[in-house]
Short mmCIF file of C-alpha atoms in Angstrom, two decimals:
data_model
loop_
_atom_site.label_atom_id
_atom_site.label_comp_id
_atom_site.label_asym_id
_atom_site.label_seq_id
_atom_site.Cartn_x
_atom_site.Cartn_y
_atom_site.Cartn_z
CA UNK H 1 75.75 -26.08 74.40
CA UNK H 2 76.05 -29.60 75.64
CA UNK H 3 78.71 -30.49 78.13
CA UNK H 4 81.30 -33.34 76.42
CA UNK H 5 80.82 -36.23 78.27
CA UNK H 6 82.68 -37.84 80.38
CA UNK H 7 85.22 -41.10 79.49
CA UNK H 8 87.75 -41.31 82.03
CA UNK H 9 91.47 -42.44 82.43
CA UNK H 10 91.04 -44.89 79.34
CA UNK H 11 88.90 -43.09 76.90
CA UNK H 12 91.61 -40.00 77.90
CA UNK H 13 94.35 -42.40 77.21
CA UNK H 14 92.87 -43.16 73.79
CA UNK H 15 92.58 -39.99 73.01
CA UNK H 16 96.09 -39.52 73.55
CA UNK H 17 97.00 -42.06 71.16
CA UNK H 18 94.30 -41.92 68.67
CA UNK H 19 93.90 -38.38 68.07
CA UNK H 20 97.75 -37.80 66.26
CA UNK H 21 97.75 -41.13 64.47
CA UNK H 22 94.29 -38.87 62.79
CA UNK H 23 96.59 -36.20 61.67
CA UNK H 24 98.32 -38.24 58.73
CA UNK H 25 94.97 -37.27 56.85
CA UNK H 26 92.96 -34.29 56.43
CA UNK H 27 89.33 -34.46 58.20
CA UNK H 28 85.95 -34.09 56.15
CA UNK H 29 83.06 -34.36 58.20
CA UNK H 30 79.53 -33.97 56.51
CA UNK H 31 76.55 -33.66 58.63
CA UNK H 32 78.38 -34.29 61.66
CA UNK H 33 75.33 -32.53 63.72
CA UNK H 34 73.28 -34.93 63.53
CA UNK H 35 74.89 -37.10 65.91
CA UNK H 36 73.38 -36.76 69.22
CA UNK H 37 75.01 -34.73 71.99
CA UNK H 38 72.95 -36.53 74.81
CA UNK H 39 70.90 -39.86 75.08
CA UNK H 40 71.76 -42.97 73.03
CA UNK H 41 72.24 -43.38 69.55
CA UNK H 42 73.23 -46.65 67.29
CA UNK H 43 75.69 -45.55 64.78
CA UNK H 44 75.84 -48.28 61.60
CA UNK H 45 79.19 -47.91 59.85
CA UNK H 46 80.93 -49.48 56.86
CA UNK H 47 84.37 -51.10 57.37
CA UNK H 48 86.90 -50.59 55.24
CA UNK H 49 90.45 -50.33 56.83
CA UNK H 50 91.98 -51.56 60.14
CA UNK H 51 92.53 -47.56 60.68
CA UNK H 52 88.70 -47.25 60.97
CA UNK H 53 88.13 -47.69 64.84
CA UNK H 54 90.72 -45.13 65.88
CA UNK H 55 89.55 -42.39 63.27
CA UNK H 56 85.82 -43.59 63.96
CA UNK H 57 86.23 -43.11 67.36
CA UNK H 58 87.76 -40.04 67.19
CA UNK H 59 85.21 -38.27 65.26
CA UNK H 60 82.96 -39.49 67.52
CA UNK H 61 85.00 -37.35 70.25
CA UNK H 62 84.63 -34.97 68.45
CA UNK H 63 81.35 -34.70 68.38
CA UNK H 64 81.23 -34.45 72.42
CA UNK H 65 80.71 -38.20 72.82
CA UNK H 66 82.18 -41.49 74.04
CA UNK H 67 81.78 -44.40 71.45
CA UNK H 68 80.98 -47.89 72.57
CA UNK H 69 82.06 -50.30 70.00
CA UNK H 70 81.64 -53.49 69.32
CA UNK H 71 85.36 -55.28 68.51
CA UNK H 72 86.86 -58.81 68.38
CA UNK H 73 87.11 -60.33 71.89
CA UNK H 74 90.85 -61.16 70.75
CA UNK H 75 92.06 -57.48 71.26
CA UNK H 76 91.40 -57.74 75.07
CA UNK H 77 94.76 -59.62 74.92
CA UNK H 78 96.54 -57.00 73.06
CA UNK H 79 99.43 -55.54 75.05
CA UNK H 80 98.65 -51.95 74.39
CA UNK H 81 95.42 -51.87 72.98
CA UNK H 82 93.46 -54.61 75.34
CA UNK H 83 94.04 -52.22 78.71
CA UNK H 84 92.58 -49.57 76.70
CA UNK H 85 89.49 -51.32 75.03
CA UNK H 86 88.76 -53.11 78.65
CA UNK H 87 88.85 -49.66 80.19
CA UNK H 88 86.93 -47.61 77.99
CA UNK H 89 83.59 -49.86 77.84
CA UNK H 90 84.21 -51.47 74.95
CA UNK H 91 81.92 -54.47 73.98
CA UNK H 92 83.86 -57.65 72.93
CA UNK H 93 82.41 -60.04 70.94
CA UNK H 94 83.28 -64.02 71.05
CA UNK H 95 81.96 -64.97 67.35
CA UNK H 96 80.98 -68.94 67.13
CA UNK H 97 80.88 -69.10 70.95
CA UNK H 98 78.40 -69.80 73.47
CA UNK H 99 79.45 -66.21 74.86
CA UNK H 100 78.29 -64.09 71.57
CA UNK H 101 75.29 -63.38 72.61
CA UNK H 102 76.80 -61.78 75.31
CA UNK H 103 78.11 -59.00 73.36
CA UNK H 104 74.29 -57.82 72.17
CA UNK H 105 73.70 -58.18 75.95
CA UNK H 106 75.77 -55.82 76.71
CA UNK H 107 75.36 -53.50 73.82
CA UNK H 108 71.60 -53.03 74.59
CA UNK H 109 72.70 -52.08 78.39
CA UNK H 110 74.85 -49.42 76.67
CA UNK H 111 71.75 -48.37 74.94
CA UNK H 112 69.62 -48.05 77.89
CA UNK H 113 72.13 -46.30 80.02
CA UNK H 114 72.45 -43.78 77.16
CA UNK H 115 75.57 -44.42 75.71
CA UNK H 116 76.61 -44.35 71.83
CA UNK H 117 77.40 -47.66 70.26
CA UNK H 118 78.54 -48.09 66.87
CA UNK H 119 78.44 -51.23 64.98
CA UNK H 120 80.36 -52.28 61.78
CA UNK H 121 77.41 -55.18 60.43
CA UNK H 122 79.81 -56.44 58.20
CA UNK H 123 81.57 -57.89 60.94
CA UNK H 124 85.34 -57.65 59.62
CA UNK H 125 86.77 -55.13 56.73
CA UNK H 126 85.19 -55.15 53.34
CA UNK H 127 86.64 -57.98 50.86
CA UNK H 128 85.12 -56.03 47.98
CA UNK H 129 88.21 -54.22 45.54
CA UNK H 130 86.50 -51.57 45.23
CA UNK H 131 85.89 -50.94 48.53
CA UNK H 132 81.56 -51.10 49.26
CA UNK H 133 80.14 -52.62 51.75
CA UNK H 134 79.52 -56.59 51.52
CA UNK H 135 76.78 -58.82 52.78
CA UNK H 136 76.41 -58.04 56.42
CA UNK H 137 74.73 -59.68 59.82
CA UNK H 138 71.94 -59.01 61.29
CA UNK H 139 73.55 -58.18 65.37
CA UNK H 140 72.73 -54.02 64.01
CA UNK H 141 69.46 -54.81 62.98
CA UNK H 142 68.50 -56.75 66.67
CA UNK H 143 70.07 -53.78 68.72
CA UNK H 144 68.06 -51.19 66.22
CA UNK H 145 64.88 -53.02 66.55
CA UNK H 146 64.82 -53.63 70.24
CA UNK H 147 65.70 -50.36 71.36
CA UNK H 148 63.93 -47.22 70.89
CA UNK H 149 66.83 -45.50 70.10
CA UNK H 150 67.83 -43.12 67.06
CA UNK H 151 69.58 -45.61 64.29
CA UNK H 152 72.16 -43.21 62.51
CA UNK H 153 73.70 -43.82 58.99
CA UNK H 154 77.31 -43.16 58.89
CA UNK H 155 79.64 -44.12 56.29
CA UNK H 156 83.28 -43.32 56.16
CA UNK H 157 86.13 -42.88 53.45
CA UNK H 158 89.63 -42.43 53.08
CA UNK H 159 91.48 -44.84 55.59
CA UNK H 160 92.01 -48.03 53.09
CA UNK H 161 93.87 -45.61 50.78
CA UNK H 162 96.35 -44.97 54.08
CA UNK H 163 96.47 -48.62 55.04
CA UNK H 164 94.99 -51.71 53.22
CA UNK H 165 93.86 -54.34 55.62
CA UNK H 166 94.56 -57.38 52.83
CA UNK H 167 98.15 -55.73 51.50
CA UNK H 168 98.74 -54.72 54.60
CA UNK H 169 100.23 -51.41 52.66
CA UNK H 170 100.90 -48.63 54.65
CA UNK H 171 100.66 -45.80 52.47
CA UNK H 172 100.38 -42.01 54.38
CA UNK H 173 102.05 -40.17 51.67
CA UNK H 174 100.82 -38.03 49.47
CA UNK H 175 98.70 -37.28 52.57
CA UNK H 176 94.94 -38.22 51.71
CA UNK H 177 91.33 -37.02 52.95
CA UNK H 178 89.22 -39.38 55.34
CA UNK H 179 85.59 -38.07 55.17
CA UNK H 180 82.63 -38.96 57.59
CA UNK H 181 79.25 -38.03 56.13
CA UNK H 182 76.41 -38.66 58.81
CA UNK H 183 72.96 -39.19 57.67
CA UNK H 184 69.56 -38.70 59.24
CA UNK H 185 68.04 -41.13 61.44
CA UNK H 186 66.56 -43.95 59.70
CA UNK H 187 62.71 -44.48 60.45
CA UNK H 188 62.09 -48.23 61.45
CA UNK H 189 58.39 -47.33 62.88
CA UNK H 190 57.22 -50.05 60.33
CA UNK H 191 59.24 -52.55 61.32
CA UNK H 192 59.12 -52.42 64.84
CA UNK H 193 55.52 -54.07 65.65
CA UNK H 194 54.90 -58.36 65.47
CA UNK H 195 58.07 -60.50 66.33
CA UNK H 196 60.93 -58.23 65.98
CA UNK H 197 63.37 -61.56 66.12
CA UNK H 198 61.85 -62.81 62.99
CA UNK H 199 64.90 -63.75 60.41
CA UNK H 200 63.55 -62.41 57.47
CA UNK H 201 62.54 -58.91 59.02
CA UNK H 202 65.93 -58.79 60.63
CA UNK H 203 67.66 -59.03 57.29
CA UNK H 204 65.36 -56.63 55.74
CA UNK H 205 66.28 -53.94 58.38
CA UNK H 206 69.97 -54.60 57.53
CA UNK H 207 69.50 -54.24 53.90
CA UNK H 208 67.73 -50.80 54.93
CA UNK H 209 70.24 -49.69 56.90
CA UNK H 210 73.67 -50.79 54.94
CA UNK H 211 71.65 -49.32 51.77
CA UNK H 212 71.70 -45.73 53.56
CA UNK H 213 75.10 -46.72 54.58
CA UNK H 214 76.20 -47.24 50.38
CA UNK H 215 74.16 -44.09 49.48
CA UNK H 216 76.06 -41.96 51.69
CA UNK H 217 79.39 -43.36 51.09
CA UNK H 218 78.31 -43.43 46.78
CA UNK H 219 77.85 -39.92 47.49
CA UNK H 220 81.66 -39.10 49.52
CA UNK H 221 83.07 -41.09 46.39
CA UNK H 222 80.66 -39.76 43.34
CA UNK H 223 80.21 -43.21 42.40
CA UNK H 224 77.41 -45.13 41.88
CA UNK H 225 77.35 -48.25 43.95
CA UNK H 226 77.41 -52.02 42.44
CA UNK H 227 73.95 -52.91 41.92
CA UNK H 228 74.51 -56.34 44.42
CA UNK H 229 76.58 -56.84 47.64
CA UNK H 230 80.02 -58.38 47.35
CA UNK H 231 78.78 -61.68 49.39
CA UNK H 232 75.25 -61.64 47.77
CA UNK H 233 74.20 -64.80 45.89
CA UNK H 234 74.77 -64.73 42.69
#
């Protein structure tokens, strides 16, 4: 049995605080297994609620693990949270500076040191009603296709029906379900040869990805998915 590994006075911290605020729902995780107990692993997640880095990151706990992720620089200036974010390893990201880069920087030296990082593409909560996935960027598909790494599907539902992001409705009772469902690594072999920066292959790879992404969460919700992207062209 793998050892859980180890996070510190921070990631202990955020356990402390995280962990309750996951009891207002009941827990469904699918296929939770498949995350990796050692080594690194991108997880590629939908976004759907403001509530979705604390539960995210404690199912990742769960699992054994410490998640990396990939937030607004902004929160590093949070009075509570920006102590714990700095702390724990998170990766800020500056978007529209000369400093964003910085954040895949540092994401791929999570990577190679073996840590988890997981990655919301869309970049900020779902606008979509109904709650899929929208048009997202291509920082996943750079981070999946220049490290060797196993690129895991994960979508999540449950925490916009607790708190929307755009009502800002706060809504715990009757007390809901947030499910996880985890899906198998996704096999990029044929996209990693030639130039791996190239624009078009890097938004293929994210339409491969967020697709898994839909098809797991269309299957938590036994609904089939809109047929284009809230965000797509028309």
């Amino acid at each position: 049995m793998a050892r859980r590994e180890k996070g510190g006075f921070w990631v202990g911290l955020a356990a402390v605080l995280f962990y309750p605020l996951t009891h207002i729902a009941r827990r469904v995780y699918v296929g939770a297994e498949k995350i990796p107990r050692q080594g690194p692993a991108l997880l590629v997640m939908n976004h759907i609620s403001h509530l979705d880095p604390a539960v995210d990151a404690v199912f990742v706990h769960r699992q054994k693990r410490v998640p990396r992720f990939l937030f607004k620089e902004s929160l590093t200036r949070a009075p509570i949270l920006g102590p714990i974010v700095s702390g724990s390893g998170q990766i800020p990201v500056s978007r529209g500076s000369a400093a964003a880069g910085d954040s895949l920087k540092a994401a791929h030296q999570a990577l190679q040191e073996g840590k988890i990082v997981v990655i919301y593409p869309e970049g900020t909560i779902t606008k979509d009603p109904a709650g899929w996935p929208k048009e997202s960027f291509t920082g996943a598909a750079r981070l999946a296709l220049q490290n060797d790494v196993p690129v895991i599907p994960v979508a999540r539902w449950g925490t916009s029906q607790i708190f929307n992001g755009y009502t800002k409705k706060f809504t715990p009772f009757p007390r809901k379900t947030i499910t996880h469902s985890v899906g198998d690594p996704i096999d990029l072999s044929a996209y990693r040869g030639g130039n791996t920066r190239s624009a078009s292959k890097l938004r293929e790879v994210t339409k491969v990805m967020m697709d898994e992404v839909t098809r797991l969460l269309a299957e938590i919700r036994n609904e089939e998915p809109p047929v284009t992207k809230p965000g797509d062209p028309a």
